[in-house]
PDB file of C-alpha atoms and ligand atoms in Angstrom:
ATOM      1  CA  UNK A 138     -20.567  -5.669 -73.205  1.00  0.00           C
ATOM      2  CA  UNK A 139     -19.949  -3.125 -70.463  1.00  0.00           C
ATOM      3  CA  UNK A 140     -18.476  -4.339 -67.072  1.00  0.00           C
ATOM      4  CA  UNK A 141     -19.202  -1.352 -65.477  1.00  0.00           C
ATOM      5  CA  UNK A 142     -21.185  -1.038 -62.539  1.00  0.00           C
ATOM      6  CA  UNK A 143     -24.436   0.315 -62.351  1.00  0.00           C
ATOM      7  CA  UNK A 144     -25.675  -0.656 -58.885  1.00  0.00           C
ATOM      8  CA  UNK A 145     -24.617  -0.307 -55.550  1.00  0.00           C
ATOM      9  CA  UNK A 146     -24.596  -4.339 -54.865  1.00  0.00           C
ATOM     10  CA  UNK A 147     -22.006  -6.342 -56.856  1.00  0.00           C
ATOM     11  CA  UNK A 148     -24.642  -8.886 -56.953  1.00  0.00           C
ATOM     12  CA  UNK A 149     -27.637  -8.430 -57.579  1.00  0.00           C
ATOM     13  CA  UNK A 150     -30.659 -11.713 -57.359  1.00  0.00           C
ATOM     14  CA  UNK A 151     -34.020 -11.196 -57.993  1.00  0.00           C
ATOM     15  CA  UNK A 152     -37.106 -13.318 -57.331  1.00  0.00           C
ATOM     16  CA  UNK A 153     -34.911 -15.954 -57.981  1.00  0.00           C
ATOM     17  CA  UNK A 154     -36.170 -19.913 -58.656  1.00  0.00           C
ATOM     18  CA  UNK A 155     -34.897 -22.925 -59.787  1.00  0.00           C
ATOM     19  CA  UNK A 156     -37.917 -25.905 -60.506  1.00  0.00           C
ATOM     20  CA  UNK A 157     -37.283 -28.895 -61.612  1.00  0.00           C
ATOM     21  CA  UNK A 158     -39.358 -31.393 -63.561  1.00  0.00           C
ATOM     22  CA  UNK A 159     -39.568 -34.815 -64.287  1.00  0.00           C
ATOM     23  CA  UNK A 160     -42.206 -37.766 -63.576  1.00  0.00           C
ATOM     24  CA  UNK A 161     -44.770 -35.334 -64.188  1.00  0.00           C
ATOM     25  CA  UNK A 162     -44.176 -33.559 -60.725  1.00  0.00           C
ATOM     26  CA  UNK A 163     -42.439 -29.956 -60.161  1.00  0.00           C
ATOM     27  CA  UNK A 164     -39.378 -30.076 -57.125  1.00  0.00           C
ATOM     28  CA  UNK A 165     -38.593 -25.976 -56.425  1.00  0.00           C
ATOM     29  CA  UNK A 166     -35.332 -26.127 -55.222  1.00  0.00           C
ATOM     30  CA  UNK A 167     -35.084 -22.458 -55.115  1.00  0.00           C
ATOM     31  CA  UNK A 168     -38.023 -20.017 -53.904  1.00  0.00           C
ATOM     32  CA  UNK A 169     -38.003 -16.446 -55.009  1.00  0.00           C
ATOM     33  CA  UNK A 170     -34.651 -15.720 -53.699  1.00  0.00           C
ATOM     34  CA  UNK A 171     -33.845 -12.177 -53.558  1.00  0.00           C
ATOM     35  CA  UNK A 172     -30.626 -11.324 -52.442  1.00  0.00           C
ATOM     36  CA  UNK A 173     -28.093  -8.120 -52.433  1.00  0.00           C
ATOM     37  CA  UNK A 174     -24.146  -8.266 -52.071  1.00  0.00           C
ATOM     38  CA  UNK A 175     -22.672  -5.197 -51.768  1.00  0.00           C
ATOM     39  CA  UNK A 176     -19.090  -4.646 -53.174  1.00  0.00           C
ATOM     40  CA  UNK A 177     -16.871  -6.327 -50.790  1.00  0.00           C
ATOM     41  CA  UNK A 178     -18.756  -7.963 -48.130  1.00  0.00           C
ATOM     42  CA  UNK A 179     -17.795 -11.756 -46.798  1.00  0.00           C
ATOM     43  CA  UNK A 180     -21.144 -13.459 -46.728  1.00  0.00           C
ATOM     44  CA  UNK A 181     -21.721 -16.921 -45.411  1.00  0.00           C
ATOM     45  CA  UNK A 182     -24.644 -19.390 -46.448  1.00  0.00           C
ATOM     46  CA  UNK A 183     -25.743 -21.790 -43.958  1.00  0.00           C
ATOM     47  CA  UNK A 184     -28.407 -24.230 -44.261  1.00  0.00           C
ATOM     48  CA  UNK A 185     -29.562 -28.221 -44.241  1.00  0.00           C
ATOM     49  CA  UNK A 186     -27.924 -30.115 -46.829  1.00  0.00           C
ATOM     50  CA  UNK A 187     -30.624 -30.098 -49.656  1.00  0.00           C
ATOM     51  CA  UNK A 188     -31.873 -26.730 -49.153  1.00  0.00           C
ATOM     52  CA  UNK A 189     -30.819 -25.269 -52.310  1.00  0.00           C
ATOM     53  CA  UNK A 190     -27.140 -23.663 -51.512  1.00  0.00           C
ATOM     54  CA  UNK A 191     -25.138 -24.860 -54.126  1.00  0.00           C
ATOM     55  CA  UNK A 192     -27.828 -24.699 -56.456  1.00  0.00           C
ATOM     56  CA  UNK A 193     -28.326 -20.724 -55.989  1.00  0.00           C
ATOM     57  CA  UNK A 194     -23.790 -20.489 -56.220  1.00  0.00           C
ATOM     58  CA  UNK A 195     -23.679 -22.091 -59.133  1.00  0.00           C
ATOM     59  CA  UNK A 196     -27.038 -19.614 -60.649  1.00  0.00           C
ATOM     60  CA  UNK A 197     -24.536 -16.340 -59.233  1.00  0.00           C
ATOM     61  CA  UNK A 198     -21.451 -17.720 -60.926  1.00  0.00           C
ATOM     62  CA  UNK A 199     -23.836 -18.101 -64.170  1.00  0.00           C
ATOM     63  CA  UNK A 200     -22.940 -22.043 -64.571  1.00  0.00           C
ATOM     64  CA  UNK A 201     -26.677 -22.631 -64.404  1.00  0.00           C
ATOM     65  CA  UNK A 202     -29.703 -20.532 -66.130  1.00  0.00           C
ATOM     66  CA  UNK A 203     -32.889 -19.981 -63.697  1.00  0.00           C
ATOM     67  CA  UNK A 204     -36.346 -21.321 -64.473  1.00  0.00           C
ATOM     68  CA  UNK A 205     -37.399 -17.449 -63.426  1.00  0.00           C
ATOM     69  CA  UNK A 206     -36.221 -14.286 -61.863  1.00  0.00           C
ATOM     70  CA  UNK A 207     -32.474 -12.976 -62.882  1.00  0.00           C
ATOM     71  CA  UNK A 208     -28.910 -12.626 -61.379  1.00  0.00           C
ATOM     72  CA  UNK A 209     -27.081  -9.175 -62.128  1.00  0.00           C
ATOM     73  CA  UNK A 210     -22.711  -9.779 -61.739  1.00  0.00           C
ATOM     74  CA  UNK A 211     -21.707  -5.775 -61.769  1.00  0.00           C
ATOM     75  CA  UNK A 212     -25.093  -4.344 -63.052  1.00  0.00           C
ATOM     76  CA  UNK A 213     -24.838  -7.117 -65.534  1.00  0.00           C
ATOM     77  CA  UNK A 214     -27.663  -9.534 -66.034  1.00  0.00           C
ATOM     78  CA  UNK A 215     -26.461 -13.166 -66.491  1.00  0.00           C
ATOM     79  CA  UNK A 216     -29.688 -14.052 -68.609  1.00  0.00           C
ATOM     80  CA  UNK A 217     -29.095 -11.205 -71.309  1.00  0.00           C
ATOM     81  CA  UNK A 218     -26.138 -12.988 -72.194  1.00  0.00           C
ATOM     82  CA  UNK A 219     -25.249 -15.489 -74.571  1.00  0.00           C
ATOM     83  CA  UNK A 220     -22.542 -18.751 -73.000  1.00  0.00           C
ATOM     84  CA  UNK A 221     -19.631 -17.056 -74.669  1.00  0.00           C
ATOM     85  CA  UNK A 222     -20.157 -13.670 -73.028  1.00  0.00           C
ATOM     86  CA  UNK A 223     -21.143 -14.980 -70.091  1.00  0.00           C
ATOM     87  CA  UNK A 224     -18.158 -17.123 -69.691  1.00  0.00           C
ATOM     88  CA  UNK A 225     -16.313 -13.693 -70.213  1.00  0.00           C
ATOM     89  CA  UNK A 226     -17.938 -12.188 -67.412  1.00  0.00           C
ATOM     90  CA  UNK A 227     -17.222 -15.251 -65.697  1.00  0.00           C
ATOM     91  CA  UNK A 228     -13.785 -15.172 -66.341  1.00  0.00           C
ATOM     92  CA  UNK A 229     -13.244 -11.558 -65.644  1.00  0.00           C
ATOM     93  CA  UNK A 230     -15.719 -11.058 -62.846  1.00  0.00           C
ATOM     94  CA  UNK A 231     -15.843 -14.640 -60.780  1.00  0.00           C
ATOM     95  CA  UNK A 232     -13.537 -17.264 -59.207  1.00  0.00           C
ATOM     96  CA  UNK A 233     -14.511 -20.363 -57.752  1.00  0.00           C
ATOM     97  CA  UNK A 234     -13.692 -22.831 -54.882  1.00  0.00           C
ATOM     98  CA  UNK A 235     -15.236 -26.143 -55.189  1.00  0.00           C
ATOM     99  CA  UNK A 236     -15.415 -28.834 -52.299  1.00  0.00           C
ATOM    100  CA  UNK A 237     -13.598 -31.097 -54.344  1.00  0.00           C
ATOM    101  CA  UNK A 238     -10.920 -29.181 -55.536  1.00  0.00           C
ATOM    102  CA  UNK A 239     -11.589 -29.819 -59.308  1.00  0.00           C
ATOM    103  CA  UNK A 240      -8.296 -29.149 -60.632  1.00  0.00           C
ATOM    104  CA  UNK A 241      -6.910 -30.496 -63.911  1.00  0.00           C
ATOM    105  CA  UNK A 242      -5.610 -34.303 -62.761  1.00  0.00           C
ATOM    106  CA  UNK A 243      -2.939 -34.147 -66.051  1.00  0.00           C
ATOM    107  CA  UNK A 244      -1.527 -30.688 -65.090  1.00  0.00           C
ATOM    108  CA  UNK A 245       0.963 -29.554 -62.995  1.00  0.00           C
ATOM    109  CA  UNK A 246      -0.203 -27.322 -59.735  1.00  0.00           C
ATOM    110  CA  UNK A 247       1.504 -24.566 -61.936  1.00  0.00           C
ATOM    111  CA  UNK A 248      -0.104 -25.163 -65.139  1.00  0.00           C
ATOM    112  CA  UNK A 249      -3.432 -25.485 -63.094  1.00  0.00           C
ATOM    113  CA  UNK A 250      -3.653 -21.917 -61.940  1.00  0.00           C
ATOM    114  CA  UNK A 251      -2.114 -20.884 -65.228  1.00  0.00           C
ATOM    115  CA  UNK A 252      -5.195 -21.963 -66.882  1.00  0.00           C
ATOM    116  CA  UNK A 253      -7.331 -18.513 -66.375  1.00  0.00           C
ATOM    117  CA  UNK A 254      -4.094 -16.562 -66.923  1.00  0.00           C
ATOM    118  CA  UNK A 255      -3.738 -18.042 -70.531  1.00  0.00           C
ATOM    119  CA  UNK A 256      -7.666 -18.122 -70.748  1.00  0.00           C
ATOM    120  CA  UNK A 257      -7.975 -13.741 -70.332  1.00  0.00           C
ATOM    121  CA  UNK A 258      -5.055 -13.711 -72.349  1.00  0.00           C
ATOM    122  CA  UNK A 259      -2.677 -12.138 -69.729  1.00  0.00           C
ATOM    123  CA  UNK A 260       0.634 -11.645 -70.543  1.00  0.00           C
ATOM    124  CA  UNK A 261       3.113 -13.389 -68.577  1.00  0.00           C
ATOM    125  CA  UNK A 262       1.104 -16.223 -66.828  1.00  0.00           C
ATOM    126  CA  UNK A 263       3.942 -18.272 -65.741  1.00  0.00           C
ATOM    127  CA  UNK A 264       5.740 -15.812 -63.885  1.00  0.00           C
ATOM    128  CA  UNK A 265       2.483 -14.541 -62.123  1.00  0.00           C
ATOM    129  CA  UNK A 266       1.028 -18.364 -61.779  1.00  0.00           C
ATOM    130  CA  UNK A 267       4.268 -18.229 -59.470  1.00  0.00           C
ATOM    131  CA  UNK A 268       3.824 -15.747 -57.758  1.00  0.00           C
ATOM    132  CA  UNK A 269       0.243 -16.961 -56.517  1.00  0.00           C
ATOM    133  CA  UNK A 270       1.476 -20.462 -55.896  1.00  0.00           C
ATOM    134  CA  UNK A 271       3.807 -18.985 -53.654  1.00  0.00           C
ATOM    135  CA  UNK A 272       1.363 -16.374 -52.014  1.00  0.00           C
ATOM    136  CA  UNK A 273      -0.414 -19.931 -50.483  1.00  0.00           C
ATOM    137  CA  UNK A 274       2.949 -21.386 -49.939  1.00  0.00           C
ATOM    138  CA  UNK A 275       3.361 -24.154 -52.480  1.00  0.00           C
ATOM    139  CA  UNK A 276       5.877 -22.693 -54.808  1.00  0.00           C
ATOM    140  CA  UNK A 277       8.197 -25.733 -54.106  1.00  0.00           C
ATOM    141  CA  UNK A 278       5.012 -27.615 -55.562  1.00  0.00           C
ATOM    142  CA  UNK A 279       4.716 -25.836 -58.668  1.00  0.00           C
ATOM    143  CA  UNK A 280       5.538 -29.238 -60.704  1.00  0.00           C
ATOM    144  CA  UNK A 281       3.798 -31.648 -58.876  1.00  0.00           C
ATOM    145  CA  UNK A 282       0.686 -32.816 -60.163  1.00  0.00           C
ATOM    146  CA  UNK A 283      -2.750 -32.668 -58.060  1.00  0.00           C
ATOM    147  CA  UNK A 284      -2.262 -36.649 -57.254  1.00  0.00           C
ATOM    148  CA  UNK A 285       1.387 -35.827 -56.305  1.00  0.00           C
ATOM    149  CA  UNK A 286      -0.422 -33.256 -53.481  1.00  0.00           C
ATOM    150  CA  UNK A 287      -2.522 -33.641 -49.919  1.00  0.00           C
ATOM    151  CA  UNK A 288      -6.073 -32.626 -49.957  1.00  0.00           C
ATOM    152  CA  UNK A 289      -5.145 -29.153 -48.100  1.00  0.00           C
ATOM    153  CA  UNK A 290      -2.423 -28.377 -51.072  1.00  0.00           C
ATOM    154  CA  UNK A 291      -4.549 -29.071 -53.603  1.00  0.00           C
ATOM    155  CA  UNK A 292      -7.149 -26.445 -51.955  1.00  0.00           C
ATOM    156  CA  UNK A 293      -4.324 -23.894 -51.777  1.00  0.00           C
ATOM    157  CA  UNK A 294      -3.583 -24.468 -55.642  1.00  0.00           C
ATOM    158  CA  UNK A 295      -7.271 -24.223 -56.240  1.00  0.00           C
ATOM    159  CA  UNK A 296      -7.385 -20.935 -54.759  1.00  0.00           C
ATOM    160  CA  UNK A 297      -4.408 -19.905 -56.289  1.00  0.00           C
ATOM    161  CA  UNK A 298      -6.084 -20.705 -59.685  1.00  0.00           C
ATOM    162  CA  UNK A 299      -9.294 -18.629 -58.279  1.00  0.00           C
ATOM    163  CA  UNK A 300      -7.517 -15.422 -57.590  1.00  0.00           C
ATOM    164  CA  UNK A 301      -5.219 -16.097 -60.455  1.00  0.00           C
ATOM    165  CA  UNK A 302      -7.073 -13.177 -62.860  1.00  0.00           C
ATOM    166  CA  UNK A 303      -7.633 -10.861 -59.410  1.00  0.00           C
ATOM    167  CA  UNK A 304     -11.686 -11.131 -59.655  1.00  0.00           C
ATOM    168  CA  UNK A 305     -13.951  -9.046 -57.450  1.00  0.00           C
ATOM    169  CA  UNK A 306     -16.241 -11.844 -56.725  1.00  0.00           C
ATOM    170  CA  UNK A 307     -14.908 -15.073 -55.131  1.00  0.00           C
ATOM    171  CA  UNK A 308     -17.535 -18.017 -54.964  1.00  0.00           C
ATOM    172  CA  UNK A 309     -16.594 -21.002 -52.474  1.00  0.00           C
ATOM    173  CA  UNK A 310     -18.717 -24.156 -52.073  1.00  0.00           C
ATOM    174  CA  UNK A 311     -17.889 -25.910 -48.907  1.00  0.00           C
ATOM    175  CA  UNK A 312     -14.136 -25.695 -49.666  1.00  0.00           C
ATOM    176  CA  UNK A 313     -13.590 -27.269 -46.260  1.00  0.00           C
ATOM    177  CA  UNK A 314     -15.625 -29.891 -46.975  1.00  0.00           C
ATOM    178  CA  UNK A 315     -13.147 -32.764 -47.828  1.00  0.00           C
ATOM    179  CA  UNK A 316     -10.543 -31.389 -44.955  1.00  0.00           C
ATOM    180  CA  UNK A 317      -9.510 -32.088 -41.664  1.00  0.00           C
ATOM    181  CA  UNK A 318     -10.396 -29.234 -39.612  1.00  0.00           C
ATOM    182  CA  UNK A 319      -7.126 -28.327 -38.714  1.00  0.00           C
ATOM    183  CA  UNK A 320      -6.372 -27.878 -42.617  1.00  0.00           C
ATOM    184  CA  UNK A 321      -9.757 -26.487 -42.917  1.00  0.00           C
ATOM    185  CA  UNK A 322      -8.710 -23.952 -40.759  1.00  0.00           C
ATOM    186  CA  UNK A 323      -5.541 -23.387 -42.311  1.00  0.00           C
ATOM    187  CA  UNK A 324      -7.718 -23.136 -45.859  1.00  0.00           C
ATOM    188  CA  UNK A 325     -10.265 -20.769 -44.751  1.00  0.00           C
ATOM    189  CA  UNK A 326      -7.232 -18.779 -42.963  1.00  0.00           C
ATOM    190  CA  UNK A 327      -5.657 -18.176 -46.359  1.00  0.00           C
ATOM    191  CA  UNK A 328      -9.218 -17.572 -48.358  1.00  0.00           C
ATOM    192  CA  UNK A 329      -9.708 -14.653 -45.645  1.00  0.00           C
ATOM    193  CA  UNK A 330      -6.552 -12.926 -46.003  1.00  0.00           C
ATOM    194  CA  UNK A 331      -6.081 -12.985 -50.165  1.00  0.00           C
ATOM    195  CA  UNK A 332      -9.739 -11.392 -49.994  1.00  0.00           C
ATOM    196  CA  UNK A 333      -8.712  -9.318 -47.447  1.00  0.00           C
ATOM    197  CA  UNK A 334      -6.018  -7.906 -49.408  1.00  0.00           C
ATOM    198  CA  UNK A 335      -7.829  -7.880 -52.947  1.00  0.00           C
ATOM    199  CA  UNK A 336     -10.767  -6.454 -51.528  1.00  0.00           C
ATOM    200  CA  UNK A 337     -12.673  -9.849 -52.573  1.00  0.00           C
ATOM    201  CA  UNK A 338     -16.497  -9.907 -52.336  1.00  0.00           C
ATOM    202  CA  UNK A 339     -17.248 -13.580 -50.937  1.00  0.00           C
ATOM    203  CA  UNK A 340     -19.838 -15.874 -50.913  1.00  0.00           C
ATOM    204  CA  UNK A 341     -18.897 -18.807 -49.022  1.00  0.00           C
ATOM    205  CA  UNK A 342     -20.903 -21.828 -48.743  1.00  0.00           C
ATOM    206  CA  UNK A 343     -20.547 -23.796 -45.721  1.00  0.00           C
ATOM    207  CA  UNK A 344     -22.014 -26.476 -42.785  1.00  0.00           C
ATOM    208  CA  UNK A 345     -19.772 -24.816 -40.363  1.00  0.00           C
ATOM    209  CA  UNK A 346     -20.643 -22.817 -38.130  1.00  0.00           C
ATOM    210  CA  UNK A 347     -17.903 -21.763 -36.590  1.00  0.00           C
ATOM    211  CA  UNK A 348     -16.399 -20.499 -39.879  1.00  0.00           C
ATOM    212  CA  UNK A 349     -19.974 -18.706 -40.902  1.00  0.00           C
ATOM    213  CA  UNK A 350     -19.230 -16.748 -37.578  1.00  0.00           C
ATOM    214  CA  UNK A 351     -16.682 -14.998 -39.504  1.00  0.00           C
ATOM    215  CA  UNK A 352     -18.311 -13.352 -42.024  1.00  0.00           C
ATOM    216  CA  UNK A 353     -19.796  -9.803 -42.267  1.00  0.00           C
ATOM    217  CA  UNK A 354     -23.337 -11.782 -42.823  1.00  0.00           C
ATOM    218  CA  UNK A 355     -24.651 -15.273 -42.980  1.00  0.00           C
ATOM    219  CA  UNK A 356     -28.182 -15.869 -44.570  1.00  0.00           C
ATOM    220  CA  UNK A 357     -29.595 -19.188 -43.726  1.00  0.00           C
ATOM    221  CA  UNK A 358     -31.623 -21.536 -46.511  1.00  0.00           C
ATOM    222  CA  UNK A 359     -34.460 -23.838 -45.432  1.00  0.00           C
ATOM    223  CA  UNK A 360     -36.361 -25.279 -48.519  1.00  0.00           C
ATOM    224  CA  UNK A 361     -34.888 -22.769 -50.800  1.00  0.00           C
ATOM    225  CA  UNK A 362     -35.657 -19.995 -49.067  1.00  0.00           C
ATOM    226  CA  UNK A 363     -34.335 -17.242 -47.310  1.00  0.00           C
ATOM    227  CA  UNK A 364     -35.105 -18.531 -43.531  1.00  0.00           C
ATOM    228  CA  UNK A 365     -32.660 -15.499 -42.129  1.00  0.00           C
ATOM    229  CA  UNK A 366     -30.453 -12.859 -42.647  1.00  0.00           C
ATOM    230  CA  UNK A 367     -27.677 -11.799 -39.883  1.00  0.00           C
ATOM    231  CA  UNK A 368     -25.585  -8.883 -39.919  1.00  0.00           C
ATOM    232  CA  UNK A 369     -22.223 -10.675 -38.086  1.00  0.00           C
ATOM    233  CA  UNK A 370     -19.023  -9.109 -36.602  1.00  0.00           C
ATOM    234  CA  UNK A 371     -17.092  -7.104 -39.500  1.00  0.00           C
ATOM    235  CA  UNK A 372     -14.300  -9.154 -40.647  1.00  0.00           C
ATOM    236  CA  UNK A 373     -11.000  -7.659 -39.926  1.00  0.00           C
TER     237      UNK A 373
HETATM  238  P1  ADP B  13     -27.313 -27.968 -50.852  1.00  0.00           P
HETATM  239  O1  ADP B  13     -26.099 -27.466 -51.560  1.00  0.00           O
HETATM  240  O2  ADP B  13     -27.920 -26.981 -49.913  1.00  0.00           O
HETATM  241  O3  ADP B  13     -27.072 -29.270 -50.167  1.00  0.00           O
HETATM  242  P2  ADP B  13     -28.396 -28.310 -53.524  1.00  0.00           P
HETATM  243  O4  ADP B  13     -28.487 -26.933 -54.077  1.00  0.00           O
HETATM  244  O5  ADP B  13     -27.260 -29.148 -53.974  1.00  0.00           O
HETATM  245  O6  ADP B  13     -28.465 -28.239 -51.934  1.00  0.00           O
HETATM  246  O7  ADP B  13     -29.728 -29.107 -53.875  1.00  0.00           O
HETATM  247  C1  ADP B  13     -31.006 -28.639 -53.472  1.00  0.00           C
HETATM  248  C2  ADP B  13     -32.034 -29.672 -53.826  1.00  0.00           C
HETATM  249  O8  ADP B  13     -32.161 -29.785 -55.225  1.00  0.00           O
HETATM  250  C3  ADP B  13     -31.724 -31.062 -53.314  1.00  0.00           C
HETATM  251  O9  ADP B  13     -32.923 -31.653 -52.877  1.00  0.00           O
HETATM  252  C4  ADP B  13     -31.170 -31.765 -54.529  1.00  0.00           C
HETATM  253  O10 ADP B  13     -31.397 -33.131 -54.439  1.00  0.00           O
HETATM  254  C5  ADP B  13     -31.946 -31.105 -55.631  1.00  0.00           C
HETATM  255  N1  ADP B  13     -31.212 -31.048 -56.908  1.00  0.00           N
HETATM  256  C6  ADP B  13     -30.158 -30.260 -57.171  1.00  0.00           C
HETATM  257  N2  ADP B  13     -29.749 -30.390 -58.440  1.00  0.00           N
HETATM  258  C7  ADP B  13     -30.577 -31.309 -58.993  1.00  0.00           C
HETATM  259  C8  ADP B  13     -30.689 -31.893 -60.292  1.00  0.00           C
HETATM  260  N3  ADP B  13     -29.873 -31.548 -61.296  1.00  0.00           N
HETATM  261  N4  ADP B  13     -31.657 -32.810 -60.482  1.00  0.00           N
HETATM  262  C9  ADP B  13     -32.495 -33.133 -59.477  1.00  0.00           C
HETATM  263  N5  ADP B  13     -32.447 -32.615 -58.264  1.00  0.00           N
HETATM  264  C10 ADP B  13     -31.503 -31.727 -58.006  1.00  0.00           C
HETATM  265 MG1   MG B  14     -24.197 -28.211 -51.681  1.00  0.00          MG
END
């Protein structure tokens, strides 16, 4: 499987829809969706709850299969792949911020964002789990355990664990969501500058606007559509 690029965009979506069916009627909770990231850019996606946002994240980061159209990671397309190479790509190509933090309840904050370390089979994964544990300021956390840690801290650990293997693509789904907005701030503070200085593509999720005002772009879904497509202020 080649991880080279072959396009200009890092990702790639293409007439893009998700329909589901049940009761003998179709929902389309995406439309057609057609979409290009190019390497590096922070893009926000704004929209009414229901409108299809986290469904078209979780088709990107490959954790769901379309009903039609395709999603290329790198030149790669997701649906060419079989679930063990496409949790490679995944592993070598995505990280992930969830609202609710999903880390591992029964390991430590340390072990947590050792998990993709061990996973890619890096050498070394405690000593560098450390040293991202302490580049969001919880080193004197690494043995507490996510019930042990405030909502905020268990964020930081969670992004920790997302830029653990250094992947070009960083996927965040309302990772403010469960914060206060002072620790939201704080949060979104800390996603920006790791990105920043990895050189992160993002695709951040989010109800806020204030935080969508910060990104190089912010497409807006209505009904699982496209509805707009702003060009923002360059992030710094
Ligand atoms: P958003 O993240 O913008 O709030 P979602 O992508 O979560 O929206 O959901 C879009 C729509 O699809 C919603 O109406 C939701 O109820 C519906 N939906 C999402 N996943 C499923 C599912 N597995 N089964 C049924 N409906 C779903
Ligand atoms: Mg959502």
């Amino acid at each position: 499987m080649s991880l080279q690029a072959s396009h200009d965009s890092i990702i790639q979506v293409r007439t893009l829809s998700m329909r589901l069916s049940g009761g003998g009627r179709t929902v389309t909770i995406l439309d057609s969706i057609n979409l290009d990231v190019p390497a590096g850019q922070f893009l926000a996606v704004v929209g009414p709850s229901g409108s299809g946002k986290s469904t078209l994240l979780g088709l990107i980061a490959g954790l769901d299969r379309p009903t039609s159209g395709s999603v290329e990671l790198n030149g790669v397309d997701l649906g060419a792949l079989s679930e063990d190479d496409l949790a490679l790509l995944r592993g070598r190509l995505v990280g992930i911020v969830f609202q609710a933090y999903h880390l591992i309840p029964t390991l430590t904050a340390l072990e947590n964002v050792m998990v993709p370390l061990e996973l890619t089979g890096g050498r070394d994964a405690e000593a560098r789990g450390r040293e991202w544990l302490k580049a969001v300021g919880l080193e004197e956390r690494a043995g507490h355990y996510p019930a042990q840690l405030s909502g905020g801290e268990q964020q930081r650990v969670a992004i920790a664990r997302a830029f653990a293997c250094r992947p070009p693509i960083l996927l965040a789904d309302e990772p403010t969501g469960n914060l206060d907005q002072t620790t939201g701030r704080l949060v979104i503070e800390l996603l920006m500058r790791i990105r920043r200085e990895q050189g992160t593509t993002m695709v951040l999720v989010t109800h806020d606007a204030d935080l969508a005002s910060l990104a190089d772009r912010v497409i807006t879904l209505v009904d699982g559509r496209i509805a707009r497509d702003q060009q923002g202020t360059p992030s710094p």
